[in-house]
XYZ file of C-alpha atoms in Angstrom:
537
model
C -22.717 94.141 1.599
C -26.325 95.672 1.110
C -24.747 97.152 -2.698
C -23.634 93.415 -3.706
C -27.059 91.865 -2.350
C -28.381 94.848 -4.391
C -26.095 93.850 -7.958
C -27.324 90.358 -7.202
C -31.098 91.256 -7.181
C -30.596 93.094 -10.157
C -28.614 90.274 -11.954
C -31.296 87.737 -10.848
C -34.122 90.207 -12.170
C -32.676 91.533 -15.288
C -32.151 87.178 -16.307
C -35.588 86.581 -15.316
C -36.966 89.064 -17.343
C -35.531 87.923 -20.525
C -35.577 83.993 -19.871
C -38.834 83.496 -21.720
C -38.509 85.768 -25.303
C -34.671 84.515 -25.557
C -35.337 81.353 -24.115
C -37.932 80.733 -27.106
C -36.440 82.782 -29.799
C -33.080 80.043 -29.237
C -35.554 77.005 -29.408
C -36.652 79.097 -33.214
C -33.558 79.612 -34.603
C -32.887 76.033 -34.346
C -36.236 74.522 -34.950
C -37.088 76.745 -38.107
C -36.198 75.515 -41.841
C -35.841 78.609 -43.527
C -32.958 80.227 -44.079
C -31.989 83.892 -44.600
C -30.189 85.718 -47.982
C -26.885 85.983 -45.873
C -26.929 82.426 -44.576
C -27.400 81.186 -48.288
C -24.885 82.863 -49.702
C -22.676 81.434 -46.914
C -23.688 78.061 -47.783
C -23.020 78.659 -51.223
C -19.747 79.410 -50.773
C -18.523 77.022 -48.835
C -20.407 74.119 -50.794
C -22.855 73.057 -48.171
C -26.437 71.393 -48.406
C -28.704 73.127 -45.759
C -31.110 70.950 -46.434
C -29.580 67.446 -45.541
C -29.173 66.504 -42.198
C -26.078 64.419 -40.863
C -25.337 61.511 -38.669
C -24.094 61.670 -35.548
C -20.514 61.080 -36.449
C -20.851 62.699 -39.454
C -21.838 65.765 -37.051
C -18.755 65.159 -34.385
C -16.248 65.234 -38.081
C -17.720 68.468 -38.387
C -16.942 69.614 -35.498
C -13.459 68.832 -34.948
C -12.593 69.030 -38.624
C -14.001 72.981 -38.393
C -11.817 73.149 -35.092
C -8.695 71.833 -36.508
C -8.734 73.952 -39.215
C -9.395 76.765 -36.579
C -6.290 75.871 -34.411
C -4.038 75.673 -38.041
C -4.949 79.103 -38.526
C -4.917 80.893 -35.760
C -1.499 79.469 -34.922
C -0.428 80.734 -38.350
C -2.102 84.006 -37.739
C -0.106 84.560 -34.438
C 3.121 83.554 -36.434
C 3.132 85.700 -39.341
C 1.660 88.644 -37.168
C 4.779 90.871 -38.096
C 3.803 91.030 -41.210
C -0.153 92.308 -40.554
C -1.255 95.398 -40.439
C -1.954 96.769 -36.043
C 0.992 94.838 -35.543
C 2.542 98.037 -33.299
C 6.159 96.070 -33.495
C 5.753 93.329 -31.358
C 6.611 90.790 -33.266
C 5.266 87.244 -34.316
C 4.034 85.068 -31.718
C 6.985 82.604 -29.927
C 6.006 78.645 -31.066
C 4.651 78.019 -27.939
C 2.943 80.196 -26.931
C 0.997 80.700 -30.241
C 0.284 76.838 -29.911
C -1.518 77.040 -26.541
C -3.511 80.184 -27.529
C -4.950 78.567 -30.654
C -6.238 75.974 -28.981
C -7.157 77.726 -26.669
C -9.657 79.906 -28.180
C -11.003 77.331 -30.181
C -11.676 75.016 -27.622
C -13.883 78.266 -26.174
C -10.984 78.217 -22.727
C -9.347 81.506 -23.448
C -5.869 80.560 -21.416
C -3.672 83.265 -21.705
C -0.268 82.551 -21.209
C 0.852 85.931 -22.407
C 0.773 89.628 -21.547
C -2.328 90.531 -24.352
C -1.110 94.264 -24.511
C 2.378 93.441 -25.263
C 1.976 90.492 -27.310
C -1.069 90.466 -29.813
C -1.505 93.336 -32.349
C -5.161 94.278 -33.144
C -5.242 92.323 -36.194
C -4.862 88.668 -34.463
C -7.133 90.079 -31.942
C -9.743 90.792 -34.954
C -8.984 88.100 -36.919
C -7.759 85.517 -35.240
C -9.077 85.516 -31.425
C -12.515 87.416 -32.057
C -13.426 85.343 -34.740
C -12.887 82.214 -32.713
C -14.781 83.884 -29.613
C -18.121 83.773 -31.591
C -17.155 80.378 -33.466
C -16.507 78.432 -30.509
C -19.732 79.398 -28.483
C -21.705 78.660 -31.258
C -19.909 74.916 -31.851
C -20.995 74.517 -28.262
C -24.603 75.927 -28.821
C -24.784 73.306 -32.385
C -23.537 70.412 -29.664
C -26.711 71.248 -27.102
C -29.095 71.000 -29.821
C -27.588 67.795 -31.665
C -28.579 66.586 -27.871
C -31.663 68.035 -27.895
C -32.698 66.465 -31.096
C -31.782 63.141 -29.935
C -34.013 63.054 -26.990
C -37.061 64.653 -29.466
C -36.671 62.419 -32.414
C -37.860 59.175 -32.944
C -36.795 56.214 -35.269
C -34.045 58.303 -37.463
C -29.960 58.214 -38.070
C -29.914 62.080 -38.310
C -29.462 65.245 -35.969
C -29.367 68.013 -37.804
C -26.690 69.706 -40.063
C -23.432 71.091 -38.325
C -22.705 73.798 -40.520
C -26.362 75.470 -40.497
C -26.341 74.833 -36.573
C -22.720 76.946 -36.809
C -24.192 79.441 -38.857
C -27.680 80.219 -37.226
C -25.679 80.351 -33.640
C -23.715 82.506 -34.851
C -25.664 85.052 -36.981
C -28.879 84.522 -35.298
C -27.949 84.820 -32.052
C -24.712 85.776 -30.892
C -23.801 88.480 -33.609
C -26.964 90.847 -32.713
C -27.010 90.488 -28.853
C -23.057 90.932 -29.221
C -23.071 94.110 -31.097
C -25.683 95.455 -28.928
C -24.452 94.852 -25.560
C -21.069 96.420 -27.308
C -22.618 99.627 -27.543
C -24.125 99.306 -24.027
C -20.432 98.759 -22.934
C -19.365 102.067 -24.675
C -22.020 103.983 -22.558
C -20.671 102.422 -19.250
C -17.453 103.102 -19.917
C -15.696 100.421 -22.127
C -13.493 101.820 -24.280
C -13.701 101.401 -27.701
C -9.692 102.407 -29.754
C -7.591 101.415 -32.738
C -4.750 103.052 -31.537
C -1.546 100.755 -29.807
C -1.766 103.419 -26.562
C -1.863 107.181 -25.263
C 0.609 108.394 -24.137
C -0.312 110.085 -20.510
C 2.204 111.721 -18.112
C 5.306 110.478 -19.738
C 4.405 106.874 -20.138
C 1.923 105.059 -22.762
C -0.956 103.819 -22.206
C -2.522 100.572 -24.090
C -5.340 100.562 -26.026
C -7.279 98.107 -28.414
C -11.050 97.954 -29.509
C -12.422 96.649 -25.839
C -15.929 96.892 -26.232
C -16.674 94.990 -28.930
C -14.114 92.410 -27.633
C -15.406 92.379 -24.253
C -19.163 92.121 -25.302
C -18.573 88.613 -26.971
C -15.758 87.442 -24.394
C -18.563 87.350 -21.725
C -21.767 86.807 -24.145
C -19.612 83.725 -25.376
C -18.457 82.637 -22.436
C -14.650 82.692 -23.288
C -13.306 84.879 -20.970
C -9.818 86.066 -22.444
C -8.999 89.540 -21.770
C -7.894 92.589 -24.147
C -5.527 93.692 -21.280
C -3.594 91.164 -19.284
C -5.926 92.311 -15.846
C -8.640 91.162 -17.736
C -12.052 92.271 -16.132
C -10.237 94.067 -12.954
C -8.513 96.746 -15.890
C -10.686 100.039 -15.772
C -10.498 99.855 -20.157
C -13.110 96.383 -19.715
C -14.908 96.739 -16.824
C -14.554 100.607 -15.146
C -17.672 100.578 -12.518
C -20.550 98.717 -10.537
C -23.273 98.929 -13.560
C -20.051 97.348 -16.283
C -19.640 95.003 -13.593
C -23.592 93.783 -13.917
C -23.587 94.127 -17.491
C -20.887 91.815 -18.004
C -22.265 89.084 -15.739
C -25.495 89.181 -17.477
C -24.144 88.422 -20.535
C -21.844 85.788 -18.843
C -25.241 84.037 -17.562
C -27.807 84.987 -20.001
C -27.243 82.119 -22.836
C -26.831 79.493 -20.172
C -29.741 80.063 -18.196
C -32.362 80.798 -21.034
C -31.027 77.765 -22.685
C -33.024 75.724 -20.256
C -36.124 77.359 -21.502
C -34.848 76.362 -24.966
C -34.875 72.734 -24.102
C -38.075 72.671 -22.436
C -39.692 74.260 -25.286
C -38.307 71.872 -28.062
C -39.085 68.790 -25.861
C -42.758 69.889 -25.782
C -42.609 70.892 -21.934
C -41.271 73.720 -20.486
C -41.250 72.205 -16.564
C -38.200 69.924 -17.879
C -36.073 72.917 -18.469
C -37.120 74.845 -15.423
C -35.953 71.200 -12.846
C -32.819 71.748 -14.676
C -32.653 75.843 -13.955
C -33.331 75.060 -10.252
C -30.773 72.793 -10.322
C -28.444 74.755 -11.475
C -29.553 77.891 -9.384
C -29.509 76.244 -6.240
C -25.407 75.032 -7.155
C -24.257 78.376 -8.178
C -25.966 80.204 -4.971
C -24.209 77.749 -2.565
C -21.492 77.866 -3.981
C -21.640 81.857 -4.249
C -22.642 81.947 -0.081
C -19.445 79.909 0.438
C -17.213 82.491 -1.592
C -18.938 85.575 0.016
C -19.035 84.450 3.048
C -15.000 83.284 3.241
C -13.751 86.611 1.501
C -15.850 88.765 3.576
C -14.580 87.317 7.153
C -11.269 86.850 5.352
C -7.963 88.361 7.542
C -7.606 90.467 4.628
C -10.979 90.716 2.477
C -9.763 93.504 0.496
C -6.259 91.823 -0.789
C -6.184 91.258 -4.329
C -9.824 92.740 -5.500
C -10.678 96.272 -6.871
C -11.871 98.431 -4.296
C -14.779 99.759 -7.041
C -16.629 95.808 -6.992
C -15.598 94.976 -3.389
C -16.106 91.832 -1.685
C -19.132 91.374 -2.619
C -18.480 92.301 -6.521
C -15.460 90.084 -6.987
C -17.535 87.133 -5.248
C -20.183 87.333 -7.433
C -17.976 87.950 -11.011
C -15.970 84.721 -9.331
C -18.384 82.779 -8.151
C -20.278 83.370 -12.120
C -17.044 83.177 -13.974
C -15.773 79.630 -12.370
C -19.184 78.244 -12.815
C -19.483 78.841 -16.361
C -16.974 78.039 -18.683
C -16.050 82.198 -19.149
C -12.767 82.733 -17.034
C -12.900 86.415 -16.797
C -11.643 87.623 -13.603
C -12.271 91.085 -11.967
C -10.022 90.070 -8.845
C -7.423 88.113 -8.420
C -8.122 84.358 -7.353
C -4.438 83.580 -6.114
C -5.781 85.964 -3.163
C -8.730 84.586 -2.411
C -8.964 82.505 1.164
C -8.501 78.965 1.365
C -12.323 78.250 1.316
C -12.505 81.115 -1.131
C -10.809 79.952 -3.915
C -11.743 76.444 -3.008
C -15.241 77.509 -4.194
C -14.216 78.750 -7.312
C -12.373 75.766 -7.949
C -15.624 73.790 -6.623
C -17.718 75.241 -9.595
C -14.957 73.942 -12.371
C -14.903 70.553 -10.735
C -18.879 70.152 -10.907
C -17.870 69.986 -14.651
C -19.292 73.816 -15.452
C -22.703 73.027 -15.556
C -24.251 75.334 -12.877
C -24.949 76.667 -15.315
C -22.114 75.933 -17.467
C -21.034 77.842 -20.746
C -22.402 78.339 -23.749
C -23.893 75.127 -24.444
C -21.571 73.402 -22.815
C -23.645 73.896 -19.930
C -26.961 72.759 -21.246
C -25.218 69.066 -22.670
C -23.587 68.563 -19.774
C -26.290 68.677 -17.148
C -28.492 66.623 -19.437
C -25.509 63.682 -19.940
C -25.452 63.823 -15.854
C -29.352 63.456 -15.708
C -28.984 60.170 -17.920
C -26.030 59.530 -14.859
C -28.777 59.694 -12.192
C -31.493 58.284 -13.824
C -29.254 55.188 -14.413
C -28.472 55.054 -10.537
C -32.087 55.566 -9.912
C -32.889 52.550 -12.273
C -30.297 50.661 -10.254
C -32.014 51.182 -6.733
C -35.955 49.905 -7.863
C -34.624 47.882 -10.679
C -36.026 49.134 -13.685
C -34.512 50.026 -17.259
C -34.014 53.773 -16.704
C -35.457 56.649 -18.981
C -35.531 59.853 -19.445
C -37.536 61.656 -21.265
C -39.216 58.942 -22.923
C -35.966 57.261 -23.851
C -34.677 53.979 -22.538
C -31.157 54.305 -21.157
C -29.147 51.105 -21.944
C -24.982 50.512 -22.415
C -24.427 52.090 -25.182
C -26.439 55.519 -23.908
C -24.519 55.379 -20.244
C -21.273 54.015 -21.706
C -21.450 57.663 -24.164
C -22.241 59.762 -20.799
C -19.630 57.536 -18.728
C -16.875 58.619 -20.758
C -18.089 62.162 -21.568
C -18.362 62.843 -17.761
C -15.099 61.387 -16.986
C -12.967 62.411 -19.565
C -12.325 66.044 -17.748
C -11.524 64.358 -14.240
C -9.078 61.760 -15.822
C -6.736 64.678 -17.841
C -7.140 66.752 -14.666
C -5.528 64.567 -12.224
C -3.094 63.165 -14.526
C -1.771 66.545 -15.793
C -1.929 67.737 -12.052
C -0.352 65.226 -10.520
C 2.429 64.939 -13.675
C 3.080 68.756 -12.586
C 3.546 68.290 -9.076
C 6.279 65.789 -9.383
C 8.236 67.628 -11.907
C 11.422 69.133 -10.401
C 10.964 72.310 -12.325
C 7.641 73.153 -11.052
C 8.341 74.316 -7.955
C 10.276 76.880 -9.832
C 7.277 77.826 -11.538
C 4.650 78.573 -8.577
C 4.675 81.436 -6.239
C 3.810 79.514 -3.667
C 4.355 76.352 -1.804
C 2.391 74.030 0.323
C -1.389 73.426 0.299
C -1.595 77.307 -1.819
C 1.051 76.009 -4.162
C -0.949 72.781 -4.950
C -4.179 74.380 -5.373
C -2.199 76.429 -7.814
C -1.606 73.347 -9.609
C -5.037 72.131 -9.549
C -6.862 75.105 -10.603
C -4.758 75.629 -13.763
C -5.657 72.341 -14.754
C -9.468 72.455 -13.823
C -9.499 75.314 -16.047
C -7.902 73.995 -18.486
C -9.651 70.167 -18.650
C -12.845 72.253 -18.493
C -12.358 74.923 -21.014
C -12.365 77.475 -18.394
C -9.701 79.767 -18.420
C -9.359 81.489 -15.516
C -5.939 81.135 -13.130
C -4.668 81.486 -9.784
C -2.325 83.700 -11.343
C 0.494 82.199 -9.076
C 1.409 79.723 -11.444
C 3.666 80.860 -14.147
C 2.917 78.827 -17.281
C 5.064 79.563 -19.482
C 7.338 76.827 -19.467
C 7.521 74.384 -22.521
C 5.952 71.629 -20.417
C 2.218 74.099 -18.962
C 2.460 75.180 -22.371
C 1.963 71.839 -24.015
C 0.466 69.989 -21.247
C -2.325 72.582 -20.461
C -2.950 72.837 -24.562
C -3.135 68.748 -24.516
C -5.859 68.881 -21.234
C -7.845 71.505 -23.338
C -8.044 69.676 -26.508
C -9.232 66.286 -24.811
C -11.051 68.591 -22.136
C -13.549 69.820 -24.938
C -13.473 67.409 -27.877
C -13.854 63.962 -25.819
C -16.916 65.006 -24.298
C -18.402 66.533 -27.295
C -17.966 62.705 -29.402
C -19.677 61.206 -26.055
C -22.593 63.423 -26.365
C -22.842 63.028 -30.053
C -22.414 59.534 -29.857
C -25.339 59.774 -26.992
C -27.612 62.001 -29.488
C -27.668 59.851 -31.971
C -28.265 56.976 -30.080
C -31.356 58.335 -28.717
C -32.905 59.208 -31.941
C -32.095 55.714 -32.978
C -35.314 54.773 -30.315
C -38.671 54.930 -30.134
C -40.838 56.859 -27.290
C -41.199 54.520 -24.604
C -44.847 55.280 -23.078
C -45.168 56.967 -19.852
C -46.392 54.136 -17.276
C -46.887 53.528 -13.554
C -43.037 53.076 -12.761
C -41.802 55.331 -14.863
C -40.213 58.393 -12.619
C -41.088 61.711 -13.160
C -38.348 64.277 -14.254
C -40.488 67.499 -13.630
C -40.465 67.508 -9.781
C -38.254 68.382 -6.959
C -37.898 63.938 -6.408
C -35.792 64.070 -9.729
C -34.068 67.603 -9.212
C -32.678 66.580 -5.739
C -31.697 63.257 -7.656
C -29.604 65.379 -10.300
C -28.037 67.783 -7.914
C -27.404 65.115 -5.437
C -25.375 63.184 -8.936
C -23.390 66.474 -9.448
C -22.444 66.427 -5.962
C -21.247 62.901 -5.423
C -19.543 62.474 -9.086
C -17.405 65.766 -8.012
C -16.865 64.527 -4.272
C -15.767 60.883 -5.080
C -13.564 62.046 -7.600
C -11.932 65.491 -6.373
C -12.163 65.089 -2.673
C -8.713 63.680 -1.903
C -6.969 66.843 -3.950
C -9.173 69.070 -2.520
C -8.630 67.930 1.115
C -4.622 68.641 0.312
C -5.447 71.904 -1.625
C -7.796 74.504 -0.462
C -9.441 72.608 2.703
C -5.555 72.393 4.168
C -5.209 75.456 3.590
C -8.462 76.677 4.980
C -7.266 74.748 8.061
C -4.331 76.085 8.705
């Protein structure tokens, strides 16, 4: 117990320290004008302006035109993979299989339907799922800001340019801390190989280039594993201090991110109600985990006996409530209440903190949510931020919040009628549902993570799962862009008598109270015949 409160300190402390420098050198990549040789050569190339701005849904074709043409290739990557080199013999990808990974990394989920080792050569790993690890956070990162900008601006169409947003993300910020924290990996124990596998007492070993795969998996909070145990093999995560590492980098963009916002809104106390928010989510939700594992019947089942209890808790408790779905135990194993916590964080919508800036746009569309049921108690126009919040602002964060809930229960509850599914889980009653439900939180929120009971495999998880990820991250992501520009459309509406204040603990137990009741109303019923059953019985 006393070593996990220890790796918790240390998590809490090592974040801490670097909230402020990376907090502010985020708001300057985005805020500056100039760009660097490499990033106008890349413009060059691919015939963009970096000096005109776009639209709003100028911005949102950006972003799903860039993503289509993502999933197109990657699929076709997968399918021709015989023919690349690090192909080892095993073969091009199977139709469906190569169609639910493609959008899976690009929608930043990382859903792995497969056996990694045995099915992707280390050129589609390279290529094709890498480059889309690093891609994908930094759409998500582009999406925060395009936010951003519309609650800063004033009296203008415009909110930035996509592809410079996509470019500084990436090269600016994920590239360097990525290659770094690879080498760091390497020292703990990561290892780093081109070869297929070693061969050690008679049988062969895989290997693949973990590090530098592992660094940006948890940095970009994708969460799809080199090897099919993911964050519990020894090759990505082999002791306690890999173990911190990796949930530092899982938590490190998220969190600073709320110093980012503070700082380009001209006051810092905004992002920190939103950090406490968020802080206060993820450590309830962490005590509930903890605390069910530890007095579990069998705490031990399905976790490595290196992290512990208290180690898989906290990578579980991190992983669920970000949008990463690494796993370092195994979930399906977890207690009732256990694994009902896990499943908690997805259904808060990922935003305590949330992923890559996923996080940061999501807790901001459900502060324009409570400010608008504030506004409806004293009767007043709500604002935020100096913004008025009218329709066509709370229609946008309406259907960006409920998107995820609505293909969620209507995948699930397809699935659970289905006379083949039953086939499919490996187990039934209140487990066997929760099964359901947790593959498609995971999916509907671009998580990633599974129960691992499930087998999804099947034509219909394949395609249904790959639908609920699509819609999952692109619906939300025309809301909020459709919200940004909206905003900048206004003018500052000065700060009066009634206007509430957004920088004190009135407003922050207002927001947390909104994430709270939007997951309760909605999820309660499923839950109640899923994990709290279960828990019961």
């Amino acid at each position: 117990m006393w070593a996990g409160v220890a790796q918790a300190a240390l998590l809490v402390v090592a974040l801490a320290v670097v909230y402020r420098p990376f907090g502010d050198h985020m708001a300057r990549v985005y805020q500056r004008t100039e760009h660097s040789a490499v990033e106008r050569a890349i413009y060059r190339v691919v015939r963009v302006d970096p000096g005109t701005e776009q639209k709003w849904s100028t911005y949102a074709l950006g972003v799903v035109g860039f993503s289509a043409v993502g999933v197109g290739f990657l699929y076709l990557l997968q399918r021709v993979q015989s023919w690349l080199p690090f192909d080892f013999g095993r073969g091009n990808v199977e139709p469906g299989t190569a169609f639910n990974t493609a959008i899976s990394f690009v929608t930043n989920t990382n859903w792995q339907s497969y056996v990694p080792e045995n099915t992707m050569g280390h050129s589609v790993q390279l290529v094709g799922l890498t480059v889309q690890n690093f891609v994908s956070a930094a759409v998500g990162l582009a999406v925060a800001m395009a936010l951003v900008r519309g609650f800063v601006r004033v009296k203008t169409d415009r909110l930035g340019n996509f592809w410079v947003d996509l470019t500084r993300g990436t090269l600016r910020i994920l590239l360097p801390v990525a290659f770094a924290f690879a080498l760091v990996l390497v020292v703990t124990g990561v290892t780093m190989s081109f070869k297929s596998g070693v061969a050690v007492d008679g049988q062969t070993v895989a290997q693949a280039p973990t590090a530098s795969q592992e660094a940006i998996k948890e940095l970009g909070t994708n969460g799809g594993g080199v090897f099919n145990a993911n964050s519990a093999h020894p090759f990505e995560n082999p002791n306690a201090w890999s173990n911190l590492v990796e949930l530092f980098l899982i938590l490190v963009i998220p969190v600073s991110l709320t110093r980012t916002f503070g700082t380009m809104v001209g006051e810092r106390r905004q992002g920190y109600v939103l950090l406490g928010v968020m802080g206060t989510l993820w450590t309830a939700v962490l005590a509930l985990i903890w605390a069910a594992e530890a007095s579990g019947v069998r705490p031990l089942e399905g976790k490595e006996l290196r992290f512990g209890v208290a180690g898989s808790a906290l990578f579980a408790n991190t992983t669920t409530a970000t949008s990463t779905g690494a796993v370092n135990s195994a979930h399906d194993s977890f207690s009732g209440l256990g694994g009902g916590g896990a499943l908690l964080n997805m259904l808060f919508g990922e935003m305590t903190p949330g992923g890559v800036g996923t996080g940061l746009y999501s807790i901001l569309v459900m502060a324009v949510i409570a400010m608008f049921l504030a506004g409806l108690m004293v009767g007043r126009t709500p604002e935020y931020l100096g913004k008025k919040l009218g329709r066509r602002e709370v229609t946008a964060a309406a259907l960006s919040i409920l998107a995820m809930p609505t293909v969620l229960l209507v995948g699930a509850g397809i699935a659970a009628v289905l006379p083949s599914t039953p086939g499919a889980l490996g187990n039934d009653g209140a487990h066997g549902l929760s099964e359901i439900l947790y593959a498609y939180a995971s999916a509907s929120n671009n998580n990633g993570s599974a129960f691992a009971g499930l087998t999804a495999t099947g034509d219909w998880f394949q395609a249904s799962l790959g639908v609920c990820m699509a819609l999952g991250r692109f619906v939300p992501i025309i809301a909020v862009l459709a919200l940004a520009g909206s905003l900048a459309a206004q003018r500052r509406a000065p700060v009066t008598a009634g206007t509430l204040p957004t920088t004190g603990p009135l407003f922050a137990g207002l927001l947390g109270g909104a994430v709270v009741l939007v997951a309760a109303l909605t999820f309660v019923p499923a839950l109640a015949l899923g994990p709290i059953a279960e828990a019961m019985l």
